[in-house]
Amino acid sequence: MVAVSGSVVFAQSVIVQGNRRVDAETIRSYVAGQGSGNPQEIRQNLMATGLFSNVQVSRRGAQTVVSVQENDTINRVAFEGNRRLKGDMLLGQVQSKARGPLSQQLIDADVERLKDVYRRAGYGLATISGRIQPLPNGRSDVVFTIVESGKTGIKSINFSGNGAYSSSRLRGLMTSTESNFLSWIKTSDVYDPDRINSDLELVRRYYLKNGYADFRIVANDARFDDAAGGWVVDVAVDEGPQYKVGNVAVDSRLRDVDPAALQSLVNTSAGDTYNAEAVERSLVTLTTEVAKRGYAFAQVRPRGERDAAGQQIGITYVVEEGPRVYVERINVRGNTRTRDYVVRRELDLGEGDAYNKVFVDRAERRLNNLGFFNKVRITNEPGSAPDRVVVNIDVEDKATGSFSVAGGYSTSDGIIGEVSLSESNFLGRGQFVRIAGTLGQRTQGIDFSFTEPYFLGHRIAAGFDLFSKFNDNTNIGYFESRVTGGQVRFSFPITEEFSITPRYSIYTTEIKIPNTFSQPYNDCSLPQFGITPGTPGATGATQAFNCLTNGEATVAVKEAQGTTLTSLVGLNFNYNSLDNYQSPRNGFIAELKPEFAGLGGDSKFLRVSADARYYKEFLEDFVGIARLQGGHVQATSGDLRMIDHYFLGPTLVRGFAPSGIGPRDVSNDPTANALGGTTYFGASLEVQFPIFGLPRDLGLKGAVFADAGTLFNYDGGRKVGGFACPAGSEARQFNVAIDSTYGVPYQNNIACVRDKNVLRSSVGVSLLWQSPLGPIRFDYAYALSKDDGQIGTDPRTGITGKYGGDRVQAFRFSGGTRF
């Protein structure tokens, strides 16, 4: 008796016909997998494979006959007419593949996929068709013909259900924008569903930060409107009431942890507008504090008690022992460029530590804020034991390098251009590197910066800067300067808002006085043009030509000629609670900078400066800004060098020229030779407001302002008597050599210093444009009070006129571009 295997019997009972490339056994497996043997179901299953254009299943006695007609094989997939999107990228979006089965149904589906790709890229009106190009031997090419269109962006973003904030305000919170006449230079109006979802999360957090604890997004619908030629996004929201904070308490259920000792660490106070971010900060602070006290598994959770009638939320921070769960493993996934340790160091826990969700949530916020990833998601899964948990961090790297070319114009520096190359995630290590070169009418320079955000594994940002900058100051003081040096710095974060940055700088300052035919600013000391000196007190032609009247640097600058070395150590105390660094509406930012120069080098001084700004939105889109600033420098040995003084103008009081405020030498030129001062202070009030009738995303705002301030007390030279200076100025002697023949009749080593502690003030209007090409600002200011100078006679020249006085500049413009 001969045994016959079951597979042979089955093969004899299923007859396969018409197959050329598909193995018969593969086809029989679909028959075997169909237990009922229903011919119709067998046919449907085989057709679903996409391998066949036709299948017939019939019975022939005890046998099942399967007749198939195979699809052609795809030889290649090609694209025609695509210029905006590369073929390699499109190939990854279609399901039709070379050496795969040819299917018209699959091609039709690929056409829709490609249309969706073009819609997402902002070209939604593109027309796409697919065709089959037959070839010999059962092969065919699949060709997609694309007729590209102009860019089709988001035509409108509509909000409904919002009452507390206007639709315009909510659109301003989003990074997605509506299309307008600037669409040719921006991409933020391209519809991206992931970006829309991120934007709506920004809207949600904004409401939660401003007291709307019940806020929710009811619906989010995006549709492509063929008639409008773009996307329409409709968002329905339910705001709910705005809550105030009621009673705030800490309920400690841990032994030896006094709730009264934790109360001062809470960031929420009764009577404040409810702020979800303040609650999150309180959770982190309290969790960190109890962990320091030895309660590694402690958890802090907020318990809210809503008073709907009074529109208050009482918040109790419950501190209790949490489940004793350990972190078994931390998996970092999806990072193709960023190194694992860059992600892991943002967590305040490691493998083997007690698991704490508050720290995990903070790590997710930190990772999102790095700017290294398109998206970040942290999830948990059970570990190998009930008290073990695995933390999974899924990230998607994004491009972090940038090459930019910037150009602009300012009334102080003229036309200026910059080329820079920067990388915020250098070699995937999270380091910041930047190199930039600047070239302008009156300034040139190059600088290099490097920052390691986690120095020696600690949350300390360490870095260094190298720089060299040239400035042509002949329009304000008849000299040129070049500063070359470097700086080493460390930044220690004390709290979320406060940090301390110690630094050490060493640099050289080179002062040169041009002395050419076109710029004879040192010919009283070094005559070289054969000009016959005029006669003091004379008038007419004999007075018209001398070493002063053709422009001459003050003897204070002449004394400062040459190269000096400054070795300086300083501290920066920084506080920043702004709600938005780019366009703040509320918050406070302040900086205090004490500095000491004298650790070697030529400069010996102690300098302290401070700058503080307070922002408050008092009406929707109306932001008030109050600013205070001041500084003082004094020599610690000998006289203070001129280059170590403060030189100020529109940065202190708008409406004045650069170096237009403060002491000056009036003996050479009544207003040109600024000497600088040792002390300054100033205050400013500004209101920024929208320009009605213009779309918010144009970035145009108006402003009105009022400034007041002063700069005084020049500390250079030696006061001397017996020398007649123009009224309102005093004589000071400097260690400078003057040519005995050509110079002494007009300039000796005496400067006539006018140093008046006069309050300067101005009012004005501004136009601010946060354009896609960079920030641009126009200021027009009118000086209300200034040093007007004084009528007098210079005994060396015999010229009677106004000596001293500030230099005003009503209009100021600055701006640039980046692309």
PDB file of N, CA, C and O in Angstrom, residues 23-74:
ATOM      1  N   ASP A  23       3.166  31.830  -8.155  1.00  0.00           N
ATOM      2  CA  ASP A  23       3.302  30.393  -7.932  1.00  0.00           C
ATOM      3  C   ASP A  23       1.931  29.775  -7.667  1.00  0.00           C
ATOM      4  O   ASP A  23       1.082  30.338  -6.984  1.00  0.00           O
ATOM      5  N   ALA A  24       1.712  28.567  -8.199  1.00  0.00           N
ATOM      6  CA  ALA A  24       0.431  27.884  -8.033  1.00  0.00           C
ATOM      7  C   ALA A  24       0.138  27.603  -6.575  1.00  0.00           C
ATOM      8  O   ALA A  24      -1.017  27.670  -6.128  1.00  0.00           O
ATOM      9  N   GLU A  25       1.161  27.247  -5.817  1.00  0.00           N
ATOM     10  CA  GLU A  25       0.946  26.957  -4.400  1.00  0.00           C
ATOM     11  C   GLU A  25       0.449  28.190  -3.648  1.00  0.00           C
ATOM     12  O   GLU A  25      -0.322  28.077  -2.699  1.00  0.00           O
ATOM     13  N   THR A  26       0.920  29.380  -4.072  1.00  0.00           N
ATOM     14  CA  THR A  26       0.440  30.614  -3.434  1.00  0.00           C
ATOM     15  C   THR A  26      -1.052  30.769  -3.672  1.00  0.00           C
ATOM     16  O   THR A  26      -1.821  31.134  -2.768  1.00  0.00           O
ATOM     17  N   ILE A  27      -1.504  30.450  -4.911  1.00  0.00           N
ATOM     18  CA  ILE A  27      -2.924  30.562  -5.223  1.00  0.00           C
ATOM     19  C   ILE A  27      -3.712  29.509  -4.456  1.00  0.00           C
ATOM     20  O   ILE A  27      -4.800  29.780  -3.928  1.00  0.00           O
ATOM     21  N   ARG A  28      -3.202  28.264  -4.389  1.00  0.00           N
ATOM     22  CA  ARG A  28      -3.907  27.193  -3.660  1.00  0.00           C
ATOM     23  C   ARG A  28      -4.077  27.527  -2.182  1.00  0.00           C
ATOM     24  O   ARG A  28      -5.032  27.101  -1.551  1.00  0.00           O
ATOM     25  N   SER A  29      -3.090  28.307  -1.627  1.00  0.00           N
ATOM     26  CA  SER A  29      -3.191  28.634  -0.199  1.00  0.00           C
ATOM     27  C   SER A  29      -4.441  29.459   0.104  1.00  0.00           C
ATOM     28  O   SER A  29      -4.988  29.382   1.202  1.00  0.00           O
ATOM     29  N   TYR A  30      -4.924  30.232  -0.864  1.00  0.00           N
ATOM     30  CA  TYR A  30      -6.151  31.006  -0.656  1.00  0.00           C
ATOM     31  C   TYR A  30      -7.372  30.094  -0.654  1.00  0.00           C
ATOM     32  O   TYR A  30      -8.368  30.368   0.004  1.00  0.00           O
ATOM     33  N   VAL A  31      -7.275  28.987  -1.455  1.00  0.00           N
ATOM     34  CA  VAL A  31      -8.370  28.019  -1.448  1.00  0.00           C
ATOM     35  C   VAL A  31      -8.372  27.237  -0.146  1.00  0.00           C
ATOM     36  O   VAL A  31      -9.411  27.008   0.471  1.00  0.00           O
ATOM     37  N   ALA A  32      -7.182  26.839   0.308  1.00  0.00           N
ATOM     38  CA  ALA A  32      -7.082  26.084   1.553  1.00  0.00           C
ATOM     39  C   ALA A  32      -7.515  26.925   2.740  1.00  0.00           C
ATOM     40  O   ALA A  32      -8.095  26.437   3.697  1.00  0.00           O
ATOM     41  N   GLY A  33      -7.223  28.223   2.669  1.00  0.00           N
ATOM     42  CA  GLY A  33      -7.594  29.090   3.786  1.00  0.00           C
ATOM     43  C   GLY A  33      -9.072  29.371   3.841  1.00  0.00           C
ATOM     44  O   GLY A  33      -9.578  29.918   4.824  1.00  0.00           O
ATOM     45  N   GLN A  34      -9.818  29.024   2.798  1.00  0.00           N
ATOM     46  CA  GLN A  34     -11.255  29.256   2.778  1.00  0.00           C
ATOM     47  C   GLN A  34     -11.938  27.957   3.165  1.00  0.00           C
ATOM     48  O   GLN A  34     -12.148  27.074   2.353  1.00  0.00           O
ATOM     49  N   GLY A  35     -12.240  27.832   4.430  1.00  0.00           N
ATOM     50  CA  GLY A  35     -12.745  26.560   4.948  1.00  0.00           C
ATOM     51  C   GLY A  35     -14.014  26.086   4.272  1.00  0.00           C
ATOM     52  O   GLY A  35     -14.204  24.907   4.017  1.00  0.00           O
ATOM     53  N   SER A  36     -14.918  27.016   3.959  1.00  0.00           N
ATOM     54  CA  SER A  36     -16.202  26.634   3.389  1.00  0.00           C
ATOM     55  C   SER A  36     -16.097  26.244   1.918  1.00  0.00           C
ATOM     56  O   SER A  36     -16.977  25.594   1.383  1.00  0.00           O
ATOM     57  N   GLY A  37     -14.978  26.668   1.258  1.00  0.00           N
ATOM     58  CA  GLY A  37     -14.832  26.380  -0.147  1.00  0.00           C
ATOM     59  C   GLY A  37     -15.780  27.157  -1.021  1.00  0.00           C
ATOM     60  O   GLY A  37     -16.040  26.755  -2.162  1.00  0.00           O
ATOM     61  N   ASN A  38     -16.338  28.237  -0.531  1.00  0.00           N
ATOM     62  CA  ASN A  38     -17.258  29.072  -1.296  1.00  0.00           C
ATOM     63  C   ASN A  38     -16.503  29.720  -2.453  1.00  0.00           C
ATOM     64  O   ASN A  38     -15.575  30.505  -2.228  1.00  0.00           O
ATOM     65  N   PRO A  39     -16.860  29.416  -3.717  1.00  0.00           N
ATOM     66  CA  PRO A  39     -16.120  29.962  -4.870  1.00  0.00           C
ATOM     67  C   PRO A  39     -16.110  31.495  -4.885  1.00  0.00           C
ATOM     68  O   PRO A  39     -15.113  32.100  -5.277  1.00  0.00           O
ATOM     69  N   GLN A  40     -17.244  32.109  -4.504  1.00  0.00           N
ATOM     70  CA  GLN A  40     -17.302  33.560  -4.541  1.00  0.00           C
ATOM     71  C   GLN A  40     -16.320  34.190  -3.560  1.00  0.00           C
ATOM     72  O   GLN A  40     -15.639  35.178  -3.866  1.00  0.00           O
ATOM     73  N   GLU A  41     -16.226  33.615  -2.365  1.00  0.00           N
ATOM     74  CA  GLU A  41     -15.294  34.150  -1.360  1.00  0.00           C
ATOM     75  C   GLU A  41     -13.849  33.916  -1.781  1.00  0.00           C
ATOM     76  O   GLU A  41     -12.969  34.743  -1.541  1.00  0.00           O
ATOM     77  N   ILE A  42     -13.568  32.764  -2.404  1.00  0.00           N
ATOM     78  CA  ILE A  42     -12.218  32.501  -2.901  1.00  0.00           C
ATOM     79  C   ILE A  42     -11.843  33.550  -3.946  1.00  0.00           C
ATOM     80  O   ILE A  42     -10.732  34.089  -3.935  1.00  0.00           O
ATOM     81  N   ARG A  43     -12.777  33.847  -4.855  1.00  0.00           N
ATOM     82  CA  ARG A  43     -12.497  34.842  -5.891  1.00  0.00           C
ATOM     83  C   ARG A  43     -12.223  36.220  -5.274  1.00  0.00           C
ATOM     84  O   ARG A  43     -11.286  36.926  -5.672  1.00  0.00           O
ATOM     85  N   GLN A  44     -13.048  36.615  -4.295  1.00  0.00           N
ATOM     86  CA  GLN A  44     -12.880  37.941  -3.673  1.00  0.00           C
ATOM     87  C   GLN A  44     -11.524  38.055  -2.976  1.00  0.00           C
ATOM     88  O   GLN A  44     -10.846  39.083  -3.057  1.00  0.00           O
ATOM     89  N   ASN A  45     -11.114  36.981  -2.310  1.00  0.00           N
ATOM     90  CA  ASN A  45      -9.836  37.014  -1.607  1.00  0.00           C
ATOM     91  C   ASN A  45      -8.660  37.118  -2.572  1.00  0.00           C
ATOM     92  O   ASN A  45      -7.682  37.845  -2.308  1.00  0.00           O
ATOM     93  N   LEU A  46      -8.733  36.409  -3.689  1.00  0.00           N
ATOM     94  CA  LEU A  46      -7.650  36.480  -4.667  1.00  0.00           C
ATOM     95  C   LEU A  46      -7.612  37.834  -5.360  1.00  0.00           C
ATOM     96  O   LEU A  46      -6.535  38.389  -5.614  1.00  0.00           O
ATOM     97  N   MET A  47      -8.785  38.389  -5.677  1.00  0.00           N
ATOM     98  CA  MET A  47      -8.817  39.703  -6.300  1.00  0.00           C
ATOM     99  C   MET A  47      -8.261  40.771  -5.358  1.00  0.00           C
ATOM    100  O   MET A  47      -7.641  41.758  -5.788  1.00  0.00           O
ATOM    101  N   ALA A  48      -8.481  40.607  -4.055  1.00  0.00           N
ATOM    102  CA  ALA A  48      -8.016  41.593  -3.072  1.00  0.00           C
ATOM    103  C   ALA A  48      -6.496  41.659  -2.990  1.00  0.00           C
ATOM    104  O   ALA A  48      -5.940  42.635  -2.488  1.00  0.00           O
ATOM    105  N   THR A  49      -5.808  40.648  -3.486  1.00  0.00           N
ATOM    106  CA  THR A  49      -4.342  40.682  -3.434  1.00  0.00           C
ATOM    107  C   THR A  49      -3.765  41.718  -4.391  1.00  0.00           C
ATOM    108  O   THR A  49      -2.610  42.132  -4.239  1.00  0.00           O
ATOM    109  N   GLY A  50      -4.538  42.128  -5.408  1.00  0.00           N
ATOM    110  CA  GLY A  50      -4.038  43.072  -6.389  1.00  0.00           C
ATOM    111  C   GLY A  50      -3.142  42.435  -7.431  1.00  0.00           C
ATOM    112  O   GLY A  50      -2.580  43.135  -8.281  1.00  0.00           O
ATOM    113  N   LEU A  51      -3.029  41.093  -7.406  1.00  0.00           N
ATOM    114  CA  LEU A  51      -2.142  40.406  -8.343  1.00  0.00           C
ATOM    115  C   LEU A  51      -2.840  40.037  -9.646  1.00  0.00           C
ATOM    116  O   LEU A  51      -2.173  39.707 -10.630  1.00  0.00           O
ATOM    117  N   PHE A  52      -4.178  40.099  -9.622  1.00  0.00           N
ATOM    118  CA  PHE A  52      -4.919  39.566 -10.768  1.00  0.00           C
ATOM    119  C   PHE A  52      -5.931  40.589 -11.255  1.00  0.00           C
ATOM    120  O   PHE A  52      -6.553  41.320 -10.468  1.00  0.00           O
ATOM    121  N   SER A  53      -6.105  40.617 -12.578  1.00  0.00           N
ATOM    122  CA  SER A  53      -7.139  41.464 -13.163  1.00  0.00           C
ATOM    123  C   SER A  53      -8.462  40.721 -13.266  1.00  0.00           C
ATOM    124  O   SER A  53      -9.522  41.332 -13.347  1.00  0.00           O
ATOM    125  N   ASN A  54      -8.421  39.364 -13.246  1.00  0.00           N
ATOM    126  CA  ASN A  54      -9.656  38.581 -13.307  1.00  0.00           C
ATOM    127  C   ASN A  54      -9.393  37.210 -12.683  1.00  0.00           C
ATOM    128  O   ASN A  54      -8.310  36.641 -12.825  1.00  0.00           O
ATOM    129  N   VAL A  55     -10.406  36.689 -11.960  1.00  0.00           N
ATOM    130  CA  VAL A  55     -10.318  35.370 -11.333  1.00  0.00           C
ATOM    131  C   VAL A  55     -11.660  34.661 -11.531  1.00  0.00           C
ATOM    132  O   VAL A  55     -12.727  35.255 -11.278  1.00  0.00           O
ATOM    133  N   GLN A  56     -11.601  33.411 -11.973  1.00  0.00           N
ATOM    134  CA  GLN A  56     -12.797  32.585 -12.099  1.00  0.00           C
ATOM    135  C   GLN A  56     -12.587  31.309 -11.275  1.00  0.00           C
ATOM    136  O   GLN A  56     -11.550  30.655 -11.384  1.00  0.00           O
ATOM    137  N   VAL A  57     -13.579  30.945 -10.455  1.00  0.00           N
ATOM    138  CA  VAL A  57     -13.504  29.737  -9.628  1.00  0.00           C
ATOM    139  C   VAL A  57     -14.716  28.866  -9.962  1.00  0.00           C
ATOM    140  O   VAL A  57     -15.867  29.341  -9.912  1.00  0.00           O
ATOM    141  N   SER A  58     -14.420  27.589 -10.301  1.00  0.00           N
ATOM    142  CA  SER A  58     -15.517  26.679 -10.666  1.00  0.00           C
ATOM    143  C   SER A  58     -15.225  25.288 -10.096  1.00  0.00           C
ATOM    144  O   SER A  58     -14.120  25.005  -9.635  1.00  0.00           O
ATOM    145  N   ARG A  59     -16.271  24.441 -10.124  1.00  0.00           N
ATOM    146  CA  ARG A  59     -16.156  23.065  -9.658  1.00  0.00           C
ATOM    147  C   ARG A  59     -16.133  22.129 -10.866  1.00  0.00           C
ATOM    148  O   ARG A  59     -16.859  22.309 -11.847  1.00  0.00           O
ATOM    149  N   ARG A  60     -15.274  21.070 -10.766  1.00  0.00           N
ATOM    150  CA  ARG A  60     -15.224  20.036 -11.797  1.00  0.00           C
ATOM    151  C   ARG A  60     -15.167  18.715 -11.044  1.00  0.00           C
ATOM    152  O   ARG A  60     -14.100  18.176 -10.735  1.00  0.00           O
ATOM    153  N   GLY A  61     -16.355  18.259 -10.717  1.00  0.00           N
ATOM    154  CA  GLY A  61     -16.420  17.070  -9.891  1.00  0.00           C
ATOM    155  C   GLY A  61     -15.884  17.386  -8.501  1.00  0.00           C
ATOM    156  O   GLY A  61     -16.329  18.313  -7.822  1.00  0.00           O
ATOM    157  N   ALA A  62     -14.886  16.578  -8.092  1.00  0.00           N
ATOM    158  CA  ALA A  62     -14.291  16.791  -6.769  1.00  0.00           C
ATOM    159  C   ALA A  62     -13.188  17.830  -6.800  1.00  0.00           C
ATOM    160  O   ALA A  62     -12.582  18.129  -5.769  1.00  0.00           O
ATOM    161  N   GLN A  63     -12.954  18.369  -7.969  1.00  0.00           N
ATOM    162  CA  GLN A  63     -11.861  19.328  -8.100  1.00  0.00           C
ATOM    163  C   GLN A  63     -12.377  20.764  -8.162  1.00  0.00           C
ATOM    164  O   GLN A  63     -13.492  21.020  -8.632  1.00  0.00           O
ATOM    165  N   THR A  64     -11.522  21.687  -7.657  1.00  0.00           N
ATOM    166  CA  THR A  64     -11.790  23.120  -7.753  1.00  0.00           C
ATOM    167  C   THR A  64     -10.833  23.708  -8.777  1.00  0.00           C
ATOM    168  O   THR A  64      -9.607  23.534  -8.676  1.00  0.00           O
ATOM    169  N   VAL A  65     -11.410  24.369  -9.791  1.00  0.00           N
ATOM    170  CA  VAL A  65     -10.593  24.932 -10.857  1.00  0.00           C
ATOM    171  C   VAL A  65     -10.545  26.454 -10.667  1.00  0.00           C
ATOM    172  O   VAL A  65     -11.581  27.123 -10.613  1.00  0.00           O
ATOM    173  N   VAL A  66      -9.309  26.975 -10.539  1.00  0.00           N
ATOM    174  CA  VAL A  66      -9.095  28.418 -10.362  1.00  0.00           C
ATOM    175  C   VAL A  66      -8.375  28.938 -11.596  1.00  0.00           C
ATOM    176  O   VAL A  66      -7.221  28.569 -11.858  1.00  0.00           O
ATOM    177  N   SER A  67      -9.087  29.758 -12.375  1.00  0.00           N
ATOM    178  CA  SER A  67      -8.505  30.360 -13.584  1.00  0.00           C
ATOM    179  C   SER A  67      -8.210  31.836 -13.299  1.00  0.00           C
ATOM    180  O   SER A  67      -9.116  32.585 -12.888  1.00  0.00           O
ATOM    181  N   VAL A  68      -6.979  32.221 -13.514  1.00  0.00           N
ATOM    182  CA  VAL A  68      -6.586  33.597 -13.177  1.00  0.00           C
ATOM    183  C   VAL A  68      -6.005  34.286 -14.396  1.00  0.00           C
ATOM    184  O   VAL A  68      -5.481  33.642 -15.304  1.00  0.00           O
ATOM    185  N   GLN A  69      -6.157  35.606 -14.394  1.00  0.00           N
ATOM    186  CA  GLN A  69      -5.505  36.452 -15.385  1.00  0.00           C
ATOM    187  C   GLN A  69      -4.667  37.469 -14.616  1.00  0.00           C
ATOM    188  O   GLN A  69      -5.210  38.337 -13.941  1.00  0.00           O
ATOM    189  N   GLU A  70      -3.370  37.283 -14.698  1.00  0.00           N
ATOM    190  CA  GLU A  70      -2.490  38.111 -13.880  1.00  0.00           C
ATOM    191  C   GLU A  70      -2.407  39.541 -14.403  1.00  0.00           C
ATOM    192  O   GLU A  70      -2.499  39.801 -15.601  1.00  0.00           O
ATOM    193  N   ASN A  71      -2.241  40.487 -13.423  1.00  0.00           N
ATOM    194  CA  ASN A  71      -1.925  41.863 -13.800  1.00  0.00           C
ATOM    195  C   ASN A  71      -0.512  41.921 -14.361  1.00  0.00           C
ATOM    196  O   ASN A  71       0.355  41.106 -14.002  1.00  0.00           O
ATOM    197  N   ASP A  72      -0.288  42.923 -15.209  1.00  0.00           N
ATOM    198  CA  ASP A  72       1.080  43.145 -15.660  1.00  0.00           C
ATOM    199  C   ASP A  72       1.942  43.578 -14.467  1.00  0.00           C
ATOM    200  O   ASP A  72       1.445  44.066 -13.448  1.00  0.00           O
ATOM    201  N   THR A  73       3.240  43.446 -14.630  1.00  0.00           N
ATOM    202  CA  THR A  73       4.186  43.905 -13.615  1.00  0.00           C
ATOM    203  C   THR A  73       4.632  45.326 -13.954  1.00  0.00           C
ATOM    204  O   THR A  73       4.841  45.664 -15.118  1.00  0.00           O
ATOM    205  N   ILE A  74       4.753  46.144 -12.911  1.00  0.00           N
ATOM    206  CA  ILE A  74       5.201  47.521 -13.124  1.00  0.00           C
ATOM    207  C   ILE A  74       6.700  47.528 -13.369  1.00  0.00           C
ATOM    208  O   ILE A  74       7.482  47.020 -12.555  1.00  0.00           O
TER     209      ILE A  74
END
